Coordinates of C-alpha atoms in Angstrom, one line a residue:
M1 CA -10.6 -22.3 37.3
S2 CA -13.0 -20.0 39.1
T3 CA -14.5 -16.9 37.5
V4 CA -12.4 -14.6 39.8
G5 CA -9.3 -16.6 39.0
A6 CA -10.0 -16.4 35.2
A7 CA -10.6 -12.7 35.5
N8 CA -7.3 -12.1 37.4
S9 CA -5.5 -14.3 34.9
A10 CA -6.9 -12.3 31.9
A11 CA -6.0 -9.1 33.7
S12 CA -2.4 -10.2 34.3
V13 CA -2.1 -11.2 30.6
D14 CA -3.3 -7.8 29.5
E15 CA -0.9 -6.1 31.8
A16 CA 2.0 -8.2 30.4
R17 CA 1.2 -7.1 26.9
P18 CA 3.0 -4.0 25.8
E19 CA 1.0 -1.3 23.9
A20 CA 1.5 -1.2 20.2
I21 CA 4.2 1.3 19.1
F22 CA 2.3 2.4 16.0
R23 CA -1.3 3.5 16.7
E24 CA -3.8 5.0 14.4
I25 CA -3.3 8.7 14.0
N26 CA -5.7 10.8 16.0
A27 CA -6.0 14.2 17.7
D28 CA -5.5 12.8 21.2
Q29 CA -2.1 11.1 20.4
T30 CA 0.0 13.6 22.4
E31 CA 1.1 11.0 25.0
D32 CA 2.9 9.1 22.2
V33 CA 5.1 12.1 21.3
V34 CA 8.8 11.7 22.4
E35 CA 10.8 14.9 23.0
I36 CA 14.6 14.8 22.5
E37 CA 17.0 17.7 23.1
S38 CA 19.1 18.2 20.0
V39 CA 21.4 20.8 18.4
C40 CA 20.1 23.4 16.0
I41 CA 22.0 23.2 12.6
S42 CA 21.4 27.0 12.1
C43 CA 22.6 28.6 15.4
F44 CA 24.1 25.5 17.2
Q45 CA 22.0 26.1 20.3
N46 CA 19.9 23.4 21.8
G47 CA 16.4 22.9 20.4
I48 CA 13.7 20.2 20.8
T49 CA 13.0 17.4 18.4
R50 CA 9.5 15.8 18.7
V51 CA 9.1 12.2 17.4
L52 CA 5.7 10.6 16.8
P53 CA 5.4 6.9 15.7
T54 CA 1.9 6.5 14.1
K55 CA -0.1 4.9 11.3
I56 CA -1.3 6.9 8.3
P57 CA -4.9 5.9 7.2
F58 CA -5.1 4.0 3.9
F59 CA -1.3 3.6 4.2
R60 CA 1.1 2.2 6.8
E61 CA 3.5 2.9 9.7
V62 CA 5.6 6.1 9.7
V63 CA 7.7 8.2 12.1
I64 CA 7.0 11.9 12.0
M65 CA 9.7 14.2 13.3
S66 CA 9.6 17.9 14.0
F67 CA 12.4 20.2 15.2
K68 CA 12.1 23.7 16.6
C69 CA 14.8 26.1 18.0
D70 CA 13.6 28.7 20.4
S71 CA 16.8 30.6 20.1
C72 CA 16.8 31.5 16.3
G73 CA 13.3 30.3 15.3
Y74 CA 14.6 27.6 12.9
S75 CA 12.2 24.7 12.4
N76 CA 12.2 21.6 10.3
N77 CA 10.0 18.5 9.9
E78 CA 10.4 15.2 8.1
M79 CA 8.8 11.8 7.8
Q80 CA 10.5 8.4 7.7
S81 CA 8.8 5.1 6.7
A82 CA 8.8 2.6 9.6
S83 CA 7.4 -0.3 7.6
E84 CA 9.3 -2.8 5.6
I85 CA 10.4 -2.2 2.0
Q86 CA 7.5 -3.4 -0.2
K87 CA 7.9 -6.2 -2.7
S88 CA 7.3 -3.8 -5.6
G89 CA 7.9 -0.2 -6.3
I90 CA 4.9 2.1 -6.8
R91 CA 4.2 4.7 -9.5
I92 CA 1.3 7.2 -8.9
E93 CA 0.1 9.7 -11.5
L94 CA -2.2 12.5 -10.4
E95 CA -3.9 14.8 -12.9
A96 CA -4.5 18.1 -11.0
K97 CA -7.5 20.0 -12.5
T98 CA -8.9 22.2 -9.7
A99 CA -7.7 24.1 -6.7
A100 CA -9.0 21.3 -4.5
D101 CA -6.4 18.9 -6.0
L102 CA -3.7 21.1 -4.5
N103 CA -4.9 20.1 -1.0
R104 CA -4.5 16.4 -1.6
R105 CA -2.4 14.8 1.1
V106 CA 0.9 13.3 -0.1
V107 CA 3.1 10.9 1.9
R108 CA 6.6 10.8 0.5
S109 CA 9.5 8.5 1.6
D110 CA 13.2 9.3 1.2
N111 CA 13.2 6.9 -1.8
S112 CA 10.6 8.7 -3.9
S113 CA 11.0 11.0 -6.9
I114 CA 8.7 13.7 -8.2
N115 CA 8.1 14.8 -11.8
I116 CA 5.9 17.5 -13.2
P117 CA 6.3 17.3 -17.0
E118 CA 4.4 20.6 -17.7
V119 CA 7.2 22.7 -16.0
E120 CA 10.0 20.2 -16.5
L121 CA 10.4 19.8 -12.7
E122 CA 12.2 16.7 -11.5
I123 CA 13.1 15.9 -7.8
P124 CA 15.4 12.9 -7.8
V125 CA 15.4 9.9 -5.4
Q126 CA 16.9 10.6 -2.0
S127 CA 17.5 14.3 -2.8
Q128 CA 14.9 15.3 -0.1
K129 CA 13.9 13.9 3.2
G130 CA 10.5 12.1 3.5
E131 CA 7.5 14.2 4.5
V132 CA 3.8 14.3 5.0
T133 CA 2.6 17.2 2.8
T134 CA 0.2 18.3 0.1
V135 CA 0.5 18.8 -3.7
E136 CA 0.8 22.5 -3.0
G137 CA 3.3 21.9 -0.3
I138 CA 5.6 20.1 -2.8
I139 CA 5.4 23.1 -5.2
E140 CA 5.9 25.6 -2.3
R141 CA 8.9 23.7 -1.0
T142 CA 10.5 23.8 -4.5
I143 CA 9.8 27.6 -4.8
A144 CA 11.4 28.2 -1.4
G145 CA 14.5 26.2 -2.3
L146 CA 15.0 28.1 -5.6
S147 CA 14.3 31.5 -3.9
Q148 CA 17.1 30.9 -1.4
D149 CA 20.1 33.2 -2.0
Q150 CA 18.3 34.8 -5.0
E151 CA 19.2 38.3 -3.8
K152 CA 22.9 37.5 -3.7
R153 CA 22.6 35.6 -7.0
R154 CA 21.1 38.6 -8.7
I155 CA 24.3 40.5 -7.9
D156 CA 26.9 37.8 -8.6
H157 CA 25.1 36.0 -11.5
P158 CA 22.3 38.1 -12.8
T159 CA 21.7 36.0 -15.9
E160 CA 21.2 32.8 -13.9
A161 CA 19.1 34.6 -11.4
A162 CA 16.8 35.9 -14.1
S163 CA 16.3 32.4 -15.5
I164 CA 15.4 31.1 -12.0
D165 CA 12.9 34.0 -11.5
V166 CA 11.2 33.0 -14.7
Y167 CA 11.0 29.4 -13.6
I168 CA 9.6 30.4 -10.2
D169 CA 6.8 32.3 -12.0
R170 CA 6.0 29.1 -13.9
L171 CA 5.7 27.2 -10.6
K172 CA 3.5 29.9 -9.1
Q173 CA 1.2 29.6 -12.1
L174 CA 0.7 25.9 -11.1
K175 CA -0.6 27.0 -7.7
E176 CA -3.0 29.4 -9.5
M177 CA -4.4 26.4 -11.5
K178 CA -4.5 28.3 -14.8
K179 CA -4.2 25.0 -16.6
P180 CA -4.2 21.3 -15.5
F181 CA -0.9 19.6 -14.8
R182 CA 0.3 16.1 -14.0
L183 CA 2.3 15.1 -10.9
L184 CA 4.2 11.8 -11.2
L185 CA 5.3 10.2 -7.9
E186 CA 7.5 7.1 -8.1
D187 CA 8.9 5.3 -5.1
I188 CA 11.2 2.3 -5.5
S189 CA 10.5 1.2 -1.9
G190 CA 6.7 1.3 -2.4
N191 CA 6.1 3.4 0.7
S192 CA 4.6 6.6 -0.8
F193 CA 1.0 7.6 -1.2
I194 CA -1.3 10.3 -2.7
E195 CA -4.8 10.8 -1.2
N196 CA -7.9 9.6 -3.1
T197 CA -10.4 12.4 -2.4
V198 CA -13.4 10.4 -3.5
A199 CA -12.6 7.2 -1.5
P200 CA -13.8 4.6 -1.4
A201 CA -14.8 5.1 -5.0
T202 CA -12.2 5.0 -7.8
D203 CA -10.5 8.4 -8.4
P204 CA -10.5 9.0 -12.2
Q205 CA -7.7 11.5 -11.7
L206 CA -5.4 9.1 -9.9
K207 CA -3.6 6.2 -11.6
T208 CA -1.5 3.7 -9.5
A209 CA 0.8 1.0 -10.9
F210 CA 3.3 -1.3 -9.3
F211 CA 6.6 -2.3 -10.9
T212 CA 9.5 -4.7 -10.3
R213 CA 12.7 -3.0 -9.1
S214 CA 15.9 -3.3 -11.2
K215 CA 19.1 -4.6 -9.6
Q216 CA 20.4 -1.1 -9.4
Q217 CA 17.3 0.1 -7.5
N218 CA 17.5 -2.8 -5.1
E219 CA 21.2 -1.9 -4.4
Q220 CA 20.1 1.7 -3.9
L221 CA 17.8 0.4 -1.1
G222 CA 20.6 -1.7 0.4
L223 CA 19.1 -5.0 -1.0
Y224 CA 21.9 -7.1 -2.5
D225 CA 21.9 -10.5 -4.1
Q226 CA 24.1 -13.1 -2.6
N227 CA 26.3 -15.3 -4.7
H228 CA 25.1 -18.8 -5.2
D229 CA 27.9 -20.3 -3.1
D230 CA 27.0 -18.0 -0.2
H231 CA 23.4 -19.0 0.1
L232 CA 22.4 -19.9 3.7
L233 CA 19.5 -22.1 2.5
Q234 CA 20.7 -24.9 0.2
P235 CA 18.2 -26.7 -2.1
I236 CA 16.7 -30.0 -0.9
A237 CA 17.9 -33.0 -2.7
E238 CA 15.4 -34.7 -5.0
D239 CA 13.1 -37.3 -3.1
E240 CA 14.6 -36.2 0.2
W241 CA 11.3 -34.5 1.3
P242 CA 8.3 -36.0 -0.5
I243 CA 5.3 -33.7 -1.2
E244 CA 3.1 -36.1 0.8
N245 CA 5.1 -35.3 4.0
L246 CA 5.0 -31.6 3.3
Q247 CA 1.2 -31.6 3.1
G248 CA 0.9 -33.2 6.5
E249 CA 3.4 -30.9 8.2
V250 CA 2.7 -27.5 9.9
L251 CA 5.8 -25.5 9.4
Q252 CA 6.8 -22.5 11.6
F253 CA 9.2 -19.6 10.9
A254 CA 10.1 -16.5 12.8
T255 CA 8.7 -13.1 11.8
N256 CA 7.6 -9.8 13.2
C257 CA 4.0 -8.8 14.2
P258 CA 2.5 -6.5 11.5
N259 CA 0.7 -4.5 14.3
C260 CA 3.4 -4.0 17.0
Q261 CA 6.5 -5.3 15.3
A262 CA 7.3 -7.7 18.2
P263 CA 8.9 -11.1 17.3
C264 CA 6.4 -13.9 16.8
E265 CA 5.9 -17.1 14.8
T266 CA 3.9 -17.8 11.6
N267 CA 2.4 -21.2 11.1
M268 CA 2.3 -22.5 7.5
K269 CA 0.6 -25.5 5.9
L270 CA 0.2 -26.7 2.4
T271 CA -3.4 -27.9 1.6
E272 CA -5.5 -28.7 -1.4
I273 CA -8.8 -26.8 -2.4
P274 CA -11.3 -29.3 -4.1
H275 CA -11.8 -28.6 -7.8
F276 CA -9.0 -26.1 -7.7
K277 CA -5.3 -26.4 -6.7
E278 CA -2.9 -26.5 -3.9
V279 CA -2.6 -23.4 -1.7
V280 CA -0.4 -22.3 1.2
I281 CA -2.2 -21.2 4.4
M282 CA -0.3 -19.0 6.8
A283 CA -1.5 -17.8 10.2
T284 CA 0.2 -15.5 12.8
V285 CA -0.8 -14.9 16.4
C286 CA 1.2 -12.2 18.3
G287 CA 1.8 -13.1 22.0
S288 CA 2.6 -9.4 22.7
C289 CA -0.4 -7.5 21.5
G290 CA -2.8 -10.4 20.6
H291 CA -3.0 -9.4 16.9
K292 CA -4.2 -12.2 14.6
T293 CA -3.8 -12.5 10.9
N294 CA -4.1 -15.1 8.2
E295 CA -3.1 -15.2 4.6
V296 CA -3.5 -17.6 1.6
K297 CA -1.0 -17.9 -1.2
S298 CA -1.3 -20.0 -4.4
G299 CA 0.9 -23.1 -4.4
G300 CA 0.9 -23.3 -8.2
G301 CA 2.3 -21.1 -10.9
V302 CA 0.7 -18.3 -13.0
E303 CA -2.1 -19.6 -15.2
K304 CA -2.1 -19.1 -19.0
Q305 CA -5.1 -16.8 -18.8
G306 CA -6.5 -14.4 -16.2
V307 CA -9.9 -15.0 -14.7
R308 CA -12.8 -12.8 -13.8
F309 CA -15.7 -13.8 -11.6
K310 CA -19.0 -11.9 -11.4
V311 CA -21.2 -12.9 -8.5
S312 CA -24.7 -11.6 -8.1
I313 CA -25.5 -11.3 -4.3
A314 CA -29.2 -11.6 -3.6
S315 CA -29.6 -14.3 -1.0
K316 CA -27.9 -15.9 2.1
D317 CA -26.6 -18.7 -0.2
D318 CA -24.7 -16.2 -2.2
L319 CA -23.1 -14.8 0.9
S320 CA -22.0 -18.2 2.0
R321 CA -20.0 -19.1 -1.2
D322 CA -16.4 -20.2 -0.5
V323 CA -13.9 -17.8 -2.0
L324 CA -10.1 -18.2 -2.5
K325 CA -8.8 -14.7 -3.1
S326 CA -5.2 -14.6 -4.2
E327 CA -2.8 -11.7 -3.5
T328 CA -3.0 -10.6 -7.2
C329 CA -6.8 -10.4 -7.2
S330 CA -8.6 -7.0 -7.2
L331 CA -12.3 -6.5 -6.1
S332 CA -14.9 -4.1 -7.4
I333 CA -18.7 -3.4 -6.9
P334 CA -20.0 -1.5 -9.9
E335 CA -23.2 -0.5 -8.2
L336 CA -21.2 1.4 -5.5
D337 CA -18.5 2.6 -7.8
L338 CA -16.1 0.8 -5.5
E339 CA -12.7 -0.7 -6.4
V340 CA -10.3 -2.4 -4.0
G341 CA -6.8 -3.1 -5.5
P342 CA -5.0 -6.4 -5.1
H343 CA -2.6 -5.1 -2.4
A344 CA -5.4 -3.7 -0.1
L345 CA -6.6 -7.1 1.1
C346 CA -4.1 -10.0 1.3
G347 CA -4.8 -13.4 -0.1
R348 CA -7.4 -15.3 2.0
F349 CA -9.7 -18.3 2.0
T350 CA -13.1 -17.0 3.2
T351 CA -16.7 -16.5 2.0
I352 CA -18.4 -13.7 0.0
E353 CA -19.7 -12.4 3.3
G354 CA -16.2 -12.5 4.8
L355 CA -14.8 -10.5 1.9
L356 CA -17.6 -7.8 2.2
V357 CA -17.0 -7.6 5.9
A358 CA -13.2 -7.1 5.4
M359 CA -13.8 -4.4 2.8
R360 CA -16.2 -2.6 5.1
D361 CA -14.0 -2.8 8.1
Q362 CA -11.0 -1.5 6.2
L363 CA -13.0 1.5 4.9
D364 CA -14.5 2.3 8.3
G365 CA -11.3 1.7 10.3
T366 CA -8.7 3.5 8.2
F367 CA -10.5 6.6 7.0
F368 CA -9.4 10.1 8.1
H369 CA -12.1 10.4 10.8
D370 CA -10.4 13.2 12.7
S371 CA -9.1 15.3 9.8
A372 CA -11.9 14.8 7.2
D373 CA -14.3 17.7 6.7
E374 CA -18.0 17.3 7.5
K375 CA -19.0 16.8 3.8
T376 CA -16.4 14.0 3.4
K377 CA -17.5 12.3 6.7
S378 CA -21.2 12.5 5.7
K379 CA -20.4 11.0 2.3
M380 CA -18.5 8.1 3.9
D381 CA -21.3 7.5 6.5
T382 CA -23.9 7.3 3.6
F383 CA -21.6 4.9 1.8
L384 CA -21.2 2.6 4.8
E385 CA -25.0 2.7 5.4
T386 CA -25.5 1.4 1.8
F387 CA -22.9 -1.2 2.5
D388 CA -24.8 -2.4 5.6
A389 CA -28.0 -2.6 3.5
V390 CA -26.2 -4.9 1.1
M391 CA -25.1 -7.1 4.0
K392 CA -28.7 -7.4 5.2
L393 CA -29.7 -8.3 1.6
E394 CA -31.9 -5.2 1.3
K395 CA -30.0 -4.3 -1.9
V396 CA -28.8 -6.5 -4.7
L397 CA -25.4 -6.0 -6.2
T398 CA -22.6 -7.6 -8.1
L399 CA -19.2 -8.5 -6.7
V400 CA -16.4 -8.7 -9.4
L401 CA -13.2 -10.5 -8.6
E402 CA -10.5 -10.1 -11.3
D403 CA -7.2 -12.0 -11.1
P404 CA -4.7 -11.7 -14.0
A405 CA -2.7 -14.6 -12.5
G406 CA -5.8 -16.9 -12.6
N407 CA -5.2 -18.1 -9.0
T408 CA -8.6 -17.1 -7.6
Y409 CA -11.6 -19.4 -7.0
V410 CA -15.3 -18.9 -6.3
Q411 CA -17.5 -21.8 -5.3
S412 CA -20.3 -22.8 -7.7
L413 CA -23.7 -23.6 -6.2
S414 CA -24.8 -25.8 -9.1
D415 CA -25.1 -29.6 -8.7
D416 CA -22.0 -30.0 -10.8
D417 CA -19.3 -28.1 -8.9
T418 CA -17.2 -27.7 -12.1
E419 CA -20.0 -25.7 -13.8
A420 CA -21.0 -22.1 -13.0
D421 CA -24.6 -21.5 -11.6
D422 CA -27.0 -18.9 -12.9
K423 CA -25.7 -16.2 -10.4
L424 CA -22.0 -16.8 -11.2
I425 CA -20.3 -15.7 -14.4
V426 CA -16.7 -17.0 -15.0
E427 CA -14.7 -15.3 -17.8
R428 CA -11.2 -16.3 -18.9
Y429 CA -9.2 -13.6 -20.7
D430 CA -5.7 -13.0 -22.2
R431 CA -3.5 -10.8 -20.2
S432 CA -2.4 -7.4 -21.5
F433 CA 1.2 -6.3 -21.6
D434 CA 0.6 -4.2 -18.4
D435 CA -0.9 -7.3 -16.6
N436 CA 2.2 -9.3 -17.4
E437 CA 4.4 -6.3 -16.3
Q438 CA 2.6 -6.3 -12.9
L439 CA 3.2 -10.0 -12.5
G440 CA 6.9 -9.7 -13.6
L441 CA 6.4 -12.0 -16.6
N442 CA 7.7 -9.7 -19.4
D443 CA 11.3 -9.9 -18.1
M444 CA 11.1 -13.6 -17.2
K445 CA 13.2 -15.9 -19.3
T446 CA 12.7 -19.7 -19.1
E447 CA 15.0 -20.9 -21.9
N448 CA 18.7 -20.5 -22.4
Y449 CA 19.0 -18.4 -19.2
E450 CA 22.3 -20.0 -18.4
Q451 CA 23.9 -18.1 -21.2
D452 CA 22.9 -14.7 -19.8
A453 CA 24.1 -15.8 -16.3

């Protein structure tokens, strides 16, 4: 094919590819806003609803909606999650100590609940629409809701009105930060978020934990278990599909592109890592937007003990080590005060350099570039410069990989591959109760489970 023909072919392919629906949020995103004429619920005149599909940095896809009525001035806004329901629920605890904590961004879905123990405030699941707000915005919205019809309530029910006034004063004291308080955000769908103001470093005031949903919570989200007789996928009979055949096959299944949500196919293959175990490699290429992704999942069970690898990075050989990072493995660099949770980077088979590049790209590509203040931008730029110095081997650091499931592997550079070299420390440890809770092991029953069924 000639150069001109190749260029024309590439151009036609680009024209055929639709633009991604959800793009990174930025100040020039006005062309993505869709305006819909709708009825005002206050005066029943026509108003305008503006809809913006976008991506929240450090988070995922959302749809932001805003309504305004020019007739009566009524306005309203809400946020709906556009991403899939996550495998686990999320529980976030923020300890607010200063006025700056009131300005932390909060992304709430419809399936989240809020609790502030110091004032006995509880906002149940699905009692409010999802929103993009701040900590102060949550308190202000509660005050506005309680203040509604207070004048009439003081006439008809003076005792109840007086009690509400006292409680409103307690909420206003939270805004004045006369004493620290805790804000507990729990989302059974896993689609809520509180800003880390010292990102990419670990925020000592922010604690995040994941939990397994109960049957009732799954049903609340519309997720129901099918009866055994109704299963669409029946178990394969013993010896009908030998493991040797499975290892030689590349299987395909239909899915949606994580970038543009267009239908595409994922290729999956079972393979074996030398000196380790079997793993499942999955790769997806979207024909609509060209997005590529790959992921590695452990083909074995959870190990008896967790594993912690400490790798000293000082030479090119250290950067070229093979690494199998499972989806339950978290990363940290103590010298940079950096921690990356297990859900930030999916499971992958790569090198130490590949992991560092992925961490840097995520930090550089998903930060609040447009909305961050100059101080925060300068801090992030300095951090990324330090990261670049590490990649050029101008600075020595330690990469720590910790996997409570024990399904992570780091290559040893010693002559005996089964023994760690002088720059690699391997530690096995007993999991804590919380570790087992994260892995869903505390509620797992492997004996006499037929009786409960």
